[in-house]
CSV table of C-alpha atoms in Angstrom, one decimal:
chain,number,residue,atom,x,y,z
W,1,MET,CA,117.3,113.1,113.1
W,2,HIS,CA,117.5,109.3,112.8
W,3,THR,CA,115.0,107.8,110.4
W,4,ARG,CA,112.8,104.7,109.9
W,5,ARG,CA,110.4,103.6,107.2
W,6,ILE,CA,106.7,103.4,106.8
W,7,GLY,CA,106.0,101.6,103.5
W,8,ASP,CA,108.3,103.2,101.0
W,9,VAL,CA,108.5,106.5,102.9
W,10,GLU,CA,111.5,107.4,105.1
W,11,VAL,CA,110.3,109.3,108.2
W,12,SER,CA,111.8,110.6,111.4
W,13,ALA,CA,112.3,107.8,114.0
W,14,ILE,CA,109.9,109.6,116.3
W,15,GLY,CA,106.8,111.4,115.1
W,16,LEU,CA,104.4,113.9,116.6
W,17,GLY,CA,101.0,112.9,117.9
W,18,GLY,CA,98.6,115.8,117.4
W,19,MET,CA,95.7,114.8,119.7
W,20,PRO,CA,96.6,116.9,122.8
W,21,MET,CA,96.4,120.1,120.7
W,22,SER,CA,92.7,119.6,119.9
W,23,ILE,CA,90.8,117.8,122.6
W,24,GLU,CA,89.8,118.9,126.1
W,25,GLY,CA,92.5,121.0,127.9
W,26,ARG,CA,94.1,122.0,124.6
W,27,PRO,CA,96.3,125.1,124.4
W,28,ASP,CA,95.6,128.1,122.4
W,29,GLU,CA,96.3,127.9,118.7
W,30,ALA,CA,99.5,130.0,118.9
W,31,ARG,CA,101.1,127.5,121.2
W,32,SER,CA,100.0,124.6,119.1
W,33,LEU,CA,101.5,126.1,116.0
W,34,ALA,CA,104.7,126.8,117.9
W,35,THR,CA,104.7,123.1,119.0
W,36,ILE,CA,104.3,121.8,115.5
W,37,HIS,CA,106.9,124.2,114.1
W,38,ALA,CA,109.4,123.2,116.9
W,39,ALA,CA,108.9,119.5,115.8
W,40,LEU,CA,109.6,120.4,112.2
W,41,ASP,CA,112.7,122.5,113.2
W,42,ALA,CA,114.0,119.4,115.1
W,43,GLY,CA,113.5,117.1,112.0
W,44,VAL,CA,110.1,115.5,112.5
W,45,THR,CA,108.7,114.3,109.2
W,46,LEU,CA,105.7,112.3,110.6
W,47,ILE,CA,102.7,113.8,112.2
W,48,ASP,CA,99.7,111.7,113.3
W,49,THR,CA,96.2,113.0,113.5
W,50,ALA,CA,92.6,111.9,113.1
W,51,ASP,CA,89.3,113.5,112.2
W,52,ALA,CA,88.1,112.7,115.7
W,53,TYR,CA,90.7,114.8,117.4
W,54,HIS,CA,88.4,117.7,118.3
W,55,ARG,CA,86.5,118.9,121.4
W,56,ASP,CA,83.2,120.2,120.3
W,57,ALA,CA,80.6,118.6,118.0
W,58,HIS,CA,80.8,121.4,115.3
W,59,GLU,CA,84.6,121.2,114.9
W,60,VAL,CA,85.2,117.7,113.5
W,61,GLY,CA,88.7,117.6,112.1
W,62,HIS,CA,90.0,120.4,114.3
W,63,ASN,CA,93.4,118.8,114.5
W,64,GLU,CA,93.7,118.1,110.8
W,65,THR,CA,92.9,121.8,110.1
W,66,LEU,CA,95.5,122.9,112.6
W,67,ILE,CA,98.2,120.7,111.2
W,68,ALA,CA,97.4,121.8,107.6
W,69,LYS,CA,97.8,125.5,108.8
W,70,ALA,CA,101.1,124.7,110.6
W,71,LEU,CA,102.6,122.9,107.6
W,72,ALA,CA,101.6,125.6,105.2
W,73,SER,CA,103.4,128.2,107.3
W,74,HIS,CA,106.7,126.3,107.6
W,75,ASP,CA,109.3,125.8,104.9
W,76,ARG,CA,109.7,122.1,105.8
W,77,GLY,CA,105.9,121.4,105.7
W,78,LYS,CA,106.0,119.7,102.4
W,79,ASP,CA,108.5,117.1,103.7
W,80,VAL,CA,106.0,115.7,106.3
W,81,LEU,CA,104.1,112.5,106.0
W,82,VAL,CA,100.7,113.3,107.6
W,83,ALA,CA,98.9,110.2,108.9
W,84,THR,CA,95.2,110.6,109.7
W,85,LYS,CA,92.4,108.2,110.7
W,86,GLY,CA,88.7,107.6,110.2
W,87,GLY,CA,86.1,105.4,111.8
W,88,HIS,CA,86.0,107.0,115.3
W,89,LEU,CA,83.6,109.9,116.2
W,90,ARG,CA,83.2,112.3,119.0
W,91,PRO,CA,79.7,113.6,119.5
W,92,GLY,CA,81.0,116.6,121.5
W,93,ASP,CA,80.1,115.4,125.0
W,94,GLY,CA,83.5,113.9,125.7
W,95,SER,CA,82.5,110.4,124.6
W,96,TRP,CA,83.8,108.3,121.6
W,97,THR,CA,81.7,106.4,119.2
W,98,LEU,CA,82.3,104.2,116.2
W,99,ASP,CA,81.3,104.0,112.6
W,100,GLY,CA,83.3,101.6,110.5
W,101,SER,CA,80.8,101.4,107.6
W,102,PRO,CA,82.4,101.7,104.2
W,103,ARG,CA,80.1,104.7,103.4
W,104,HIS,CA,81.3,106.6,106.5
W,105,LEU,CA,84.9,105.8,105.9
W,106,LYS,CA,84.8,107.0,102.3
W,107,GLU,CA,83.0,110.2,103.3
W,108,ALA,CA,85.4,110.8,106.2
W,109,CYS,CA,88.4,110.4,103.9
W,110,GLU,CA,86.9,113.0,101.5
W,111,ALA,CA,86.4,115.4,104.3
W,112,SER,CA,90.0,114.8,105.6
W,113,LEU,CA,91.3,115.4,102.1
W,114,ARG,CA,89.6,118.8,102.0
W,115,ARG,CA,90.8,119.8,105.5
W,116,LEU,CA,94.4,118.8,104.8
W,117,GLY,CA,94.3,120.4,101.4
W,118,VAL,CA,95.9,117.5,99.6
W,119,GLU,CA,95.1,115.4,96.5
W,120,ALA,CA,95.9,112.2,98.3
W,121,ILE,CA,96.4,111.4,102.0
W,122,GLY,CA,99.9,110.2,102.8
W,123,LEU,CA,98.8,107.5,105.3
W,124,TYR,CA,95.1,106.7,106.0
W,125,GLN,CA,94.3,104.4,109.0
W,126,PHE,CA,91.1,102.7,110.0
W,127,HIS,CA,90.9,104.1,113.5
W,128,ARG,CA,89.2,101.3,115.5
W,129,PRO,CA,87.2,98.1,114.7
W,130,ASP,CA,83.4,98.6,114.8
W,131,PRO,CA,81.6,95.6,116.2
W,132,LYS,CA,78.5,96.4,114.2
W,133,VAL,CA,80.4,96.2,110.9
W,134,PRO,CA,82.4,93.2,109.6
W,135,TYR,CA,86.1,94.0,109.8
W,136,ALA,CA,86.6,92.9,106.1
W,137,GLU,CA,84.0,95.5,105.0
W,138,SER,CA,85.8,98.3,106.8
W,139,VAL,CA,89.2,97.4,105.6
W,140,GLY,CA,87.7,96.8,102.1
W,141,ALA,CA,86.7,100.5,102.1
W,142,VAL,CA,90.3,101.5,102.9
W,143,ARG,CA,91.5,99.2,100.0
W,144,ASP,CA,89.1,101.0,97.7
W,145,LEU,CA,90.5,104.4,98.7
W,146,LEU,CA,94.0,103.1,98.1
W,147,ASP,CA,93.0,101.7,94.6
W,148,GLU,CA,91.3,105.0,93.7
W,149,GLY,CA,94.4,107.0,94.6
W,150,LYS,CA,92.6,108.9,97.4
W,151,ILE,CA,95.3,107.7,99.8
W,152,ARG,CA,98.9,106.8,99.2
W,153,MET,CA,99.3,104.2,102.0
W,154,ALA,CA,97.0,102.3,104.2
W,155,GLY,CA,97.2,101.4,107.9
W,156,ILE,CA,95.0,100.1,110.8
W,157,SER,CA,94.8,101.0,114.5
W,158,ASN,CA,93.8,99.2,117.6
W,159,ALA,CA,94.1,95.8,115.9
W,160,ASP,CA,94.9,92.3,117.2
W,161,PRO,CA,97.2,89.9,115.3
W,162,ASP,CA,94.3,88.2,113.5
W,163,GLN,CA,93.0,91.5,112.3
W,164,ILE,CA,96.5,92.5,111.2
W,165,ARG,CA,96.8,89.4,109.0
W,166,GLN,CA,93.3,89.8,107.7
W,167,ALA,CA,93.8,93.5,106.8
W,168,ASN,CA,97.1,92.8,105.1
W,169,ASP,CA,95.4,90.0,103.0
W,170,ILE,CA,92.5,92.3,102.1
W,171,LEU,CA,94.9,95.0,101.1
W,172,GLY,CA,96.9,92.6,98.9
W,173,GLY,CA,100.0,92.8,101.1
W,174,ARG,CA,99.9,96.6,101.1
W,175,LEU,CA,99.4,97.2,104.9
W,176,VAL,CA,102.2,99.5,105.9
W,177,SER,CA,101.4,100.3,109.5
W,178,VAL,CA,99.7,99.3,112.7
W,179,GLN,CA,99.0,101.9,115.4
W,180,ASN,CA,98.3,100.4,118.8
W,181,GLN,CA,98.5,101.6,122.4
W,182,PHE,CA,101.9,100.6,123.9
W,183,SER,CA,103.7,102.0,126.9
W,184,PRO,CA,105.4,100.9,130.1
W,185,ALA,CA,102.0,100.6,131.7
W,186,PHE,CA,100.3,99.0,128.7
W,187,ARG,CA,102.2,96.1,127.3
W,188,SER,CA,99.4,93.9,125.9
W,189,SER,CA,100.3,94.9,122.3
W,190,GLU,CA,103.6,93.0,122.4
W,191,PRO,CA,102.2,90.2,120.2
W,192,GLU,CA,101.1,92.8,117.6
W,193,LEU,CA,104.6,94.5,117.8
W,194,ASP,CA,106.2,91.1,117.3
W,195,LEU,CA,104.0,90.3,114.3
W,196,CYS,CA,104.8,93.7,112.7
W,197,ASP,CA,108.5,93.0,113.2
W,198,GLU,CA,108.1,89.7,111.5
W,199,LEU,CA,106.1,91.1,108.5
W,200,GLY,CA,108.1,94.3,108.2
W,201,ILE,CA,105.1,96.5,109.0
W,202,ALA,CA,105.7,99.8,110.9
W,203,PHE,CA,104.4,99.7,114.4
W,204,LEU,CA,103.3,103.1,115.8
W,205,PRO,CA,102.8,103.1,119.6
W,206,TRP,CA,100.1,105.6,120.6
W,207,SER,CA,100.3,107.1,124.1
W,208,PRO,CA,103.9,105.8,124.4
W,209,LEU,CA,104.5,107.8,127.5
W,210,GLY,CA,101.3,106.7,129.2
W,211,GLY,CA,98.8,109.2,127.9
W,212,ILE,CA,98.2,113.0,128.2
W,213,SER,CA,97.5,113.0,131.9
W,214,ARG,CA,100.1,110.4,132.9
W,215,ALA,CA,103.2,111.2,130.8
W,216,GLY,CA,104.7,113.3,133.6
W,217,GLU,CA,104.2,110.4,136.1
W,218,LEU,CA,106.3,107.9,134.1
W,219,GLY,CA,109.4,108.2,136.4
W,220,PRO,CA,107.6,108.0,139.8
W,221,THR,CA,105.4,105.1,138.7
W,222,HIS,CA,108.1,103.1,136.9
W,223,ALA,CA,111.2,103.5,139.0
W,224,PRO,CA,113.7,101.7,136.6
W,225,PHE,CA,113.0,104.3,134.0
W,226,ALA,CA,113.7,107.1,136.5
W,227,ARG,CA,117.0,105.5,137.7
W,228,ILE,CA,118.3,104.9,134.2
W,229,ALA,CA,117.3,108.4,133.2
W,230,GLU,CA,119.2,109.8,136.2
W,231,ALA,CA,122.3,107.8,135.2
W,232,HIS,CA,122.2,109.3,131.7
W,233,GLY,CA,121.2,112.8,132.7
W,234,VAL,CA,118.0,112.7,130.7
W,235,SER,CA,114.3,112.5,131.3
W,236,PRO,CA,112.4,109.3,132.0
W,237,GLN,CA,110.4,110.0,128.9
W,238,GLN,CA,113.5,109.9,126.8
W,239,VAL,CA,114.4,106.6,128.3
W,240,CYS,CA,111.0,105.2,127.5
W,241,LEU,CA,111.1,106.2,123.9
W,242,ALA,CA,114.7,105.0,123.5
W,243,TRP,CA,113.6,101.6,125.0
W,244,MET,CA,110.8,101.4,122.4
W,245,LEU,CA,113.1,102.2,119.5
W,246,ALA,CA,115.5,99.5,120.7
W,247,LYS,CA,112.7,96.9,120.5
W,248,SER,CA,112.5,96.7,116.7
W,249,PRO,CA,113.5,98.8,113.7
W,250,VAL,CA,109.8,98.9,112.7
W,251,VAL,CA,108.8,100.8,115.9
W,252,VAL,CA,108.0,104.5,115.3
W,253,PRO,CA,106.6,106.1,118.5
W,254,ILE,CA,104.2,109.1,118.1
W,255,PRO,CA,104.2,110.9,121.5
W,256,GLY,CA,101.6,113.6,121.8
W,257,ALA,CA,102.7,117.1,122.7
W,258,SER,CA,101.2,120.5,123.2
W,259,ARG,CA,104.4,122.4,124.2
W,260,PRO,CA,107.6,123.0,122.1
W,261,GLU,CA,109.8,121.9,125.0
W,262,THR,CA,108.0,118.5,125.4
W,263,ILE,CA,108.4,117.4,121.8
W,264,ARG,CA,112.0,118.6,121.7
W,265,ASP,CA,112.7,116.4,124.8
W,266,SER,CA,111.0,113.4,123.2
W,267,LEU,CA,112.9,113.7,120.0
W,268,ALA,CA,116.2,113.7,121.8
W,269,ALA,CA,115.5,110.0,122.6
W,270,THR,CA,116.7,109.1,119.1
W,271,ASP,CA,120.3,109.9,120.2
W,272,LEU,CA,120.1,108.0,123.5
W,273,GLU,CA,121.7,104.6,123.4
W,274,LEU,CA,120.8,102.1,126.2
W,275,GLY,CA,122.9,99.1,127.1
W,276,ALA,CA,121.7,95.5,126.9
W,277,GLU,CA,121.5,95.3,130.7
W,278,GLU,CA,119.5,98.5,130.9
W,279,LEU,CA,117.1,97.3,128.3
W,280,ALA,CA,116.6,94.0,130.1
W,281,ARG,CA,115.8,95.9,133.3
W,282,LEU,CA,113.2,98.0,131.5
W,283,ASP,CA,111.7,95.0,129.8
W,284,ALA,CA,111.3,93.4,133.3
W,285,VAL,CA,109.3,96.4,134.7
């Protein structure tokens, strides 16, 4: 498995996104555990989760608990950087709400620590800006958690360039990652990717294949990806991830998966080399 860096930690060049295993339409636990174990067997050392990855109101942190169980039952579990997030909530009716208050973030971090069964969270990320709370206050809470040793590294998610700079300043230059939506259908985070490249901050594209319901449509909806995939004898999804990896050494995609075969296919993208002309064609889509 090829590797990249988040802060001072070396991780697999492609991680595993845990959300599909915990929200609506999720598989049974046995298949989810098999999916996580398949990722570990293939060399994954980064798993992304969040306390909001759950379906029902009474099961906050479902995905964190699931991941902790999977890691505890695998001999490579201790080698994994678990990245979780706080600041987003799911009332249980399918909607998403926000709470970026320092009090909530600190309480959420404590709860995540308990569910993950660790003394310090490897990477803790402020999930999404809350318009009701000054951004500096939210990031300040993450800084406090870092200073207190509750988390080992700090990141942000769904941030714009100004927020990236502000967060890095508040954290005293210790911002290690930015997790934004980025895919062939969603390119508006290019400025954030470019800034992360400039600053040496890891950029973690979420929904890199277009999202849970659209990942399988990547080829039909973006023809160049399908044509290049056919030429290489691989899936359009592999081409997509290889294209992202070629954009910058700071890019670490985190495709979601709920089946062993899908995460294995995604991870094969680390061995796919695309030519300059192919990359140019994909950039132009």
